[in-house]
JSON list of C-alpha atoms and ligand atoms in Angstrom, two decimals:
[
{"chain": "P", "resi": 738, "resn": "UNK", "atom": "CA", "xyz": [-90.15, 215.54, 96.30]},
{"chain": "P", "resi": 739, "resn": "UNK", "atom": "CA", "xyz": [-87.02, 216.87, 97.09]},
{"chain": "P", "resi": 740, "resn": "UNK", "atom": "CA", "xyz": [-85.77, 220.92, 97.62]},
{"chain": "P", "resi": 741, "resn": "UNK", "atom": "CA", "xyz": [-84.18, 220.73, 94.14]},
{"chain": "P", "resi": 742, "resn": "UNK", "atom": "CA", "xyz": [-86.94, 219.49, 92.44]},
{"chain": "P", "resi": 743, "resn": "UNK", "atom": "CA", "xyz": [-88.99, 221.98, 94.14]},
{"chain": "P", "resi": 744, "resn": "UNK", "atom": "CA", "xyz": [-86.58, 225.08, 93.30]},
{"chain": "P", "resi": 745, "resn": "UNK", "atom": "CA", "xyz": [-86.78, 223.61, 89.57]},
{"chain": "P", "resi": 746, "resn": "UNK", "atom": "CA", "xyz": [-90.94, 223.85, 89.81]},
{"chain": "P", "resi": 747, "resn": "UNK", "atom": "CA", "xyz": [-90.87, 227.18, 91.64]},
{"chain": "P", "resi": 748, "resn": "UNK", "atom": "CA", "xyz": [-88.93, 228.45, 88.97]},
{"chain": "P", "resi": 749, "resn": "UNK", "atom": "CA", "xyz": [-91.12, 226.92, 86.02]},
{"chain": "P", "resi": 750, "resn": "UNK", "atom": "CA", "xyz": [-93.69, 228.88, 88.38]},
{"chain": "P", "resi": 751, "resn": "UNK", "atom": "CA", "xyz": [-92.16, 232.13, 88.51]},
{"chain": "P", "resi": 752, "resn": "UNK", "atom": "CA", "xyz": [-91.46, 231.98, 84.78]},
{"chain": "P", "resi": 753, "resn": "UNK", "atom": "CA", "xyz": [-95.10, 231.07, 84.11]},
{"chain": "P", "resi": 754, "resn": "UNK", "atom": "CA", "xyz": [-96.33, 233.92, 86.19]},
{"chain": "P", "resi": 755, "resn": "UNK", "atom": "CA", "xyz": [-94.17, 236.50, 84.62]},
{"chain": "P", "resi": 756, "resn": "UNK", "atom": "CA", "xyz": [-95.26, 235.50, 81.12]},
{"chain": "P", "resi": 757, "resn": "UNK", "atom": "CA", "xyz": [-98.71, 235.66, 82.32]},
{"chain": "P", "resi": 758, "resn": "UNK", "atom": "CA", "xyz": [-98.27, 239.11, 83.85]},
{"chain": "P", "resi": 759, "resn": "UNK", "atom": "CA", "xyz": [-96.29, 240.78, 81.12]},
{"chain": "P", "resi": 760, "resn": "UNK", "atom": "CA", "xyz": [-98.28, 239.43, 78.37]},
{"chain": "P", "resi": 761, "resn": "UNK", "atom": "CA", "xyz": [-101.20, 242.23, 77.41]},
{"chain": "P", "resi": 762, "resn": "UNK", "atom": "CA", "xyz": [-104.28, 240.44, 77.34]},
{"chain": "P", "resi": 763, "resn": "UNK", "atom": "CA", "xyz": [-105.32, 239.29, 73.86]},
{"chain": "P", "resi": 764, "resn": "UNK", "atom": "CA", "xyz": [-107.37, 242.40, 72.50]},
{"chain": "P", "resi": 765, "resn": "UNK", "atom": "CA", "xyz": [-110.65, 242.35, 71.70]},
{"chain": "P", "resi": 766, "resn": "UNK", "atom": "CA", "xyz": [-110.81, 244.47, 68.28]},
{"chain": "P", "resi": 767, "resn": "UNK", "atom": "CA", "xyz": [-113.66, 246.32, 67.26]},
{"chain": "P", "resi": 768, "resn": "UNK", "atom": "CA", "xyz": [-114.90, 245.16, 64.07]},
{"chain": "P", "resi": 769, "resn": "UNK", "atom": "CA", "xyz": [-113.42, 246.87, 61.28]},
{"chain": "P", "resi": 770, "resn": "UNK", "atom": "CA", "xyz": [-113.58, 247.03, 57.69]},
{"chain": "P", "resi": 771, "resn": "UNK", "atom": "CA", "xyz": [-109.94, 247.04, 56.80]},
{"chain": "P", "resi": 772, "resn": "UNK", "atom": "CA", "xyz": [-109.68, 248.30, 53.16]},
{"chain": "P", "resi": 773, "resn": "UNK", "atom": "CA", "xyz": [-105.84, 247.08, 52.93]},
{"chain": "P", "resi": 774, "resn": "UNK", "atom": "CA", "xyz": [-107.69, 243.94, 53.34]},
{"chain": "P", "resi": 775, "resn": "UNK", "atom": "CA", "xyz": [-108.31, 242.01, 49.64]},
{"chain": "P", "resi": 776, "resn": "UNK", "atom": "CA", "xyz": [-112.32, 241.77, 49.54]},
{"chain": "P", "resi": 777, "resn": "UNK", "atom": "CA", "xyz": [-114.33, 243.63, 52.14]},
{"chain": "P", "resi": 778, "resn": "UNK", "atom": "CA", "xyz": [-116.76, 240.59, 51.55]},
{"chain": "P", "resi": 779, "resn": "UNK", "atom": "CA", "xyz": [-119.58, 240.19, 53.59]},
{"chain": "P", "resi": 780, "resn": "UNK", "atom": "CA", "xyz": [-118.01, 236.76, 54.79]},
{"chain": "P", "resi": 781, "resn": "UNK", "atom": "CA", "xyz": [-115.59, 238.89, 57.32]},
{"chain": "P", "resi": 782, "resn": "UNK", "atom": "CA", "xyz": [-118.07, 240.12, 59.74]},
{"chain": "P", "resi": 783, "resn": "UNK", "atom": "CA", "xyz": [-118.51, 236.27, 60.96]},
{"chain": "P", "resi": 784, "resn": "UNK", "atom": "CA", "xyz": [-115.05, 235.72, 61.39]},
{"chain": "P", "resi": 785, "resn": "UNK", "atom": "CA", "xyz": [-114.28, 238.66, 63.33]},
{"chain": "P", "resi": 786, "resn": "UNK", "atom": "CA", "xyz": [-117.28, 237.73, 65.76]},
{"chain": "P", "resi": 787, "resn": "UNK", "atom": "CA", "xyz": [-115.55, 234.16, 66.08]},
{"chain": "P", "resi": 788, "resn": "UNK", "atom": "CA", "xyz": [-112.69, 235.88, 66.58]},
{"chain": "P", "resi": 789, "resn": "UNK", "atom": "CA", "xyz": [-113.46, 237.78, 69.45]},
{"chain": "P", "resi": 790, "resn": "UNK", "atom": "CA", "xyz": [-115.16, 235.04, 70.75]},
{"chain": "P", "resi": 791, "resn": "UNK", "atom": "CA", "xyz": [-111.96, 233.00, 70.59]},
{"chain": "P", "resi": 792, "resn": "UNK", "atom": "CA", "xyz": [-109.84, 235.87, 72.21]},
{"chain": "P", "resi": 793, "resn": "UNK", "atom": "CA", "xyz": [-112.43, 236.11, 75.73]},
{"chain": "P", "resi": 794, "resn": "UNK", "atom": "CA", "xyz": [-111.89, 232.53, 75.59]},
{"chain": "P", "resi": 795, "resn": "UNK", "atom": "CA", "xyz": [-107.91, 232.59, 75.68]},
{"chain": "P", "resi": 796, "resn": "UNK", "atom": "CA", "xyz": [-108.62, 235.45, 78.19]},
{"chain": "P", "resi": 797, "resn": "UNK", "atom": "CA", "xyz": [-110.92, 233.46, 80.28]},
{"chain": "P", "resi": 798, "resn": "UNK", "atom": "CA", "xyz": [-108.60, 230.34, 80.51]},
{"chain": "P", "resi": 799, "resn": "UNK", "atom": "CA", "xyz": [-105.48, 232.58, 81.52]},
{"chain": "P", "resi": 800, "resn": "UNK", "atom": "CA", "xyz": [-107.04, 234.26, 83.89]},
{"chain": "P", "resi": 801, "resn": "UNK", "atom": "CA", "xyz": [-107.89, 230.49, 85.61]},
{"chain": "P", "resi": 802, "resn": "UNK", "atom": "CA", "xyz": [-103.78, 229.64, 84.97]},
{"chain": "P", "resi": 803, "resn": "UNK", "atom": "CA", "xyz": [-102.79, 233.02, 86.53]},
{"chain": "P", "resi": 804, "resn": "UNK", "atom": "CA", "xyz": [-104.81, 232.10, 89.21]},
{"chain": "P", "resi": 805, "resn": "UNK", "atom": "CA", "xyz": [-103.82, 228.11, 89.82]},
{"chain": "P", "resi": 806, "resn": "UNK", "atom": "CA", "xyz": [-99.95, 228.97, 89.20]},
{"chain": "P", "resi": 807, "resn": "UNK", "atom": "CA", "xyz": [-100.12, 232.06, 92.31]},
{"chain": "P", "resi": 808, "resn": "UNK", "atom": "CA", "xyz": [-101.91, 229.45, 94.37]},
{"chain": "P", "resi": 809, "resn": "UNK", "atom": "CA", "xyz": [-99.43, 226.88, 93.63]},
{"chain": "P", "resi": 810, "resn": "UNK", "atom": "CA", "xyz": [-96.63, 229.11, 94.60]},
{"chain": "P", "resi": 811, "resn": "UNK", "atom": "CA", "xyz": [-98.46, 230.08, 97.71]},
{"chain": "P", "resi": 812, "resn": "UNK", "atom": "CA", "xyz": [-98.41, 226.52, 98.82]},
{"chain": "P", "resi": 813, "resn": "UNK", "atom": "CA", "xyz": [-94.67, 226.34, 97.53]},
{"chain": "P", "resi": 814, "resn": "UNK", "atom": "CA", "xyz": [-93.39, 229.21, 100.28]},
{"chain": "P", "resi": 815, "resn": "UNK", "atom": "CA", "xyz": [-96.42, 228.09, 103.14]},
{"chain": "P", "resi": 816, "resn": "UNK", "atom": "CA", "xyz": [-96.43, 224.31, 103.30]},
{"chain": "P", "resi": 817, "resn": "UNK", "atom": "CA", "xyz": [-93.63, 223.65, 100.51]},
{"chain": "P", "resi": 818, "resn": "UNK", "atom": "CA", "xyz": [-93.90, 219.62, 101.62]},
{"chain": "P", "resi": 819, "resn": "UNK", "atom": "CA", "xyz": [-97.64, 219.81, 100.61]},
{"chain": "P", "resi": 820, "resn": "UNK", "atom": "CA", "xyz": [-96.43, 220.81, 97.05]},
{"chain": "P", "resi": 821, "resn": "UNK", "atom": "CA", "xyz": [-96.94, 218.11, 94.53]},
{"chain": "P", "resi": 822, "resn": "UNK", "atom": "CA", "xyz": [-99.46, 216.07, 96.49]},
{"chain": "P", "resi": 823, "resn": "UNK", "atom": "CA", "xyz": [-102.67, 215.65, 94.73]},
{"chain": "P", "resi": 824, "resn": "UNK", "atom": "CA", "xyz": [-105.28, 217.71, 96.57]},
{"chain": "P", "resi": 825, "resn": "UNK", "atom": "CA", "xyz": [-107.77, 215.03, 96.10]},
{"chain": "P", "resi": 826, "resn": "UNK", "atom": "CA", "xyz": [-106.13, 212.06, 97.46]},
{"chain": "P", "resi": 827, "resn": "UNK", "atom": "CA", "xyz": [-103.21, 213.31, 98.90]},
{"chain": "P", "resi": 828, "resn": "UNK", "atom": "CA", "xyz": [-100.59, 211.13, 96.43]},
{"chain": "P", "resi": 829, "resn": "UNK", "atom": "CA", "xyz": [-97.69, 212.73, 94.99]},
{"chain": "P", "resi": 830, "resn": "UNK", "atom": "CA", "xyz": [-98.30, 214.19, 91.67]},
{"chain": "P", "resi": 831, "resn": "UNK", "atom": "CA", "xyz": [-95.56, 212.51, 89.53]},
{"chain": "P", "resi": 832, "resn": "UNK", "atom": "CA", "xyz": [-92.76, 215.17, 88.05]},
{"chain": "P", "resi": 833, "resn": "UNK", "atom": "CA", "xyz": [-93.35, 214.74, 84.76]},
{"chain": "P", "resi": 834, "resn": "UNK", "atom": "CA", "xyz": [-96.73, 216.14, 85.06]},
{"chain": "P", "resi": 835, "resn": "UNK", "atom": "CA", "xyz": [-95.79, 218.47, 87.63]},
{"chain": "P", "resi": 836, "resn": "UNK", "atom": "CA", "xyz": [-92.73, 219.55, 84.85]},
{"chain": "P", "resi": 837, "resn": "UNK", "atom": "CA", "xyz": [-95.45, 220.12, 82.26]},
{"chain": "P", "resi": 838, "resn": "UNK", "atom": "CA", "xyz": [-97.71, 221.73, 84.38]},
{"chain": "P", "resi": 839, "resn": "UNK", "atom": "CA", "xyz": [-96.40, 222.88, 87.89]},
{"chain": "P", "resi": 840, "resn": "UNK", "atom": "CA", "xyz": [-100.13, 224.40, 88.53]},
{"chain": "P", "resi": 841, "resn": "UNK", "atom": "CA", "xyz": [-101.59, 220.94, 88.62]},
{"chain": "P", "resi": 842, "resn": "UNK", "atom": "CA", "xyz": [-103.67, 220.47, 91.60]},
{"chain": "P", "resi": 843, "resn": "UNK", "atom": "CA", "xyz": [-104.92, 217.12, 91.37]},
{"chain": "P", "resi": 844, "resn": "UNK", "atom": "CA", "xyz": [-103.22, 214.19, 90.15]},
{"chain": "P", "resi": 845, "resn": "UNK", "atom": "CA", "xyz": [-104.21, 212.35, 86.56]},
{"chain": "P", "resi": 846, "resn": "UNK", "atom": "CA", "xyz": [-106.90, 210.06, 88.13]},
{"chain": "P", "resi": 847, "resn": "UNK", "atom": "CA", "xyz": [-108.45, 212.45, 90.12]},
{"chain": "P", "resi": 848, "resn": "UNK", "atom": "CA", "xyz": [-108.12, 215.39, 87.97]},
{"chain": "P", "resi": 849, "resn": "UNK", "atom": "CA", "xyz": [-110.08, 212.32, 85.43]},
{"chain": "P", "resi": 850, "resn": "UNK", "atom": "CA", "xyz": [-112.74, 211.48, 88.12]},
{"chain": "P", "resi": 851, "resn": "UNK", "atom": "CA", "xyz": [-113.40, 215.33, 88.12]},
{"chain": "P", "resi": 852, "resn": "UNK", "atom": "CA", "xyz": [-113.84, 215.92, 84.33]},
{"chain": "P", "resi": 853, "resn": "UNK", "atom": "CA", "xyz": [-115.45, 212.79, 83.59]},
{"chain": "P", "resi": 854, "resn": "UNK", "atom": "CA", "xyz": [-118.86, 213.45, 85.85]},
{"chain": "P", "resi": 855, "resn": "UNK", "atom": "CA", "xyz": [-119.11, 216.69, 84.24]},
{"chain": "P", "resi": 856, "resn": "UNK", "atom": "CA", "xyz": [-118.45, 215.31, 80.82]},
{"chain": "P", "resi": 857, "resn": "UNK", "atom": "CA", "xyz": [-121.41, 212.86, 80.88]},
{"chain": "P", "resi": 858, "resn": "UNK", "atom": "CA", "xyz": [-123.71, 214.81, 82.25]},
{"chain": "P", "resi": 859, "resn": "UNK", "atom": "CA", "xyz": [-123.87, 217.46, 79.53]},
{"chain": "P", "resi": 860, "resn": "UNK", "atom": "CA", "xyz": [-123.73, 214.32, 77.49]},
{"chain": "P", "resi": 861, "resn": "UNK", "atom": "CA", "xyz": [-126.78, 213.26, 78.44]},
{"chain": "P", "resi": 862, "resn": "UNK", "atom": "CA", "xyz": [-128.37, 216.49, 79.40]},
{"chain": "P", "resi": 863, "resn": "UNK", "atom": "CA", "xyz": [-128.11, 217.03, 75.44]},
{"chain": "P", "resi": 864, "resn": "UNK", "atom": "CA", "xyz": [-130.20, 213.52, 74.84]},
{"chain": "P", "resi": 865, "resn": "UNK", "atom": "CA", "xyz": [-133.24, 214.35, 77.56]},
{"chain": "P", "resi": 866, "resn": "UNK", "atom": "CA", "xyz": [-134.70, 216.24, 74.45]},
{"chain": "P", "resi": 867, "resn": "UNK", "atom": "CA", "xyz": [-135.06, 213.48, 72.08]},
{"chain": "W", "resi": 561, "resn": "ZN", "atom": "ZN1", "xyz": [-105.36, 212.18, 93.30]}
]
């Protein structure tokens, strides 16, 4: 990777972070009975629990970008000819992931290899009970 394709990254970085950063976490509203609201049907209460669950979620997974894109540029300014190699094996991530996300620590086979495991042993965690 070269210094300009680094400088391009960095800045995908910096714009990522201030996004992050600005953006007020997704709120978690109190359930309400809005009266504006056509209905007040018993159905809403549900919803709004899904709902919340939904935002913790999106608050969760943010929290793990923030995180990935400030180590990322740590790496950028410390050991900038580190950047883009795959943590796991050491190859160079190719820029077209790195473009679409310049967080990405591992590249696509390893970051595979890492979900797969996981993946099938839920899997078959789920089928020990039958
Ligand atoms: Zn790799």
């Amino acid at each position: 990777m070269n210094a300009k394709q680094r400088d391009e990254l960095k800045a995908l970085l910096l714009a990522l972070h201030s996004e992050l950063t600005d953006k007020t976490p997704s709120r978690i509203e109190p359930n309400r009975t809005d009266d504006a609201r056509i209905g007040g049907d018993e159905d809403e209460q549900p919803l709004n629990e899904m709902m919340q669950a939904i935002a913790s979620n999106r608050n969760r997974n943010m929290d793990g970008v923030l995180a990935r894109v400030l180590k990322a540029l740590g790496k950028l300014r410390d050991d900038p000819d580190a950047f883009g190699e795959c943590e796991e094996c050491g190859d160079e991530i190719p820029l077209g992931r790195l473009r679409a996300m310049p967080y990405a620590e591992f590249c696509v086979t390893c970051q595979g290899n890492k979900d797969g495991p996981k993946g099938r042993a839920t899997r078959s965690k789920l089928t020990d009970y039958t």
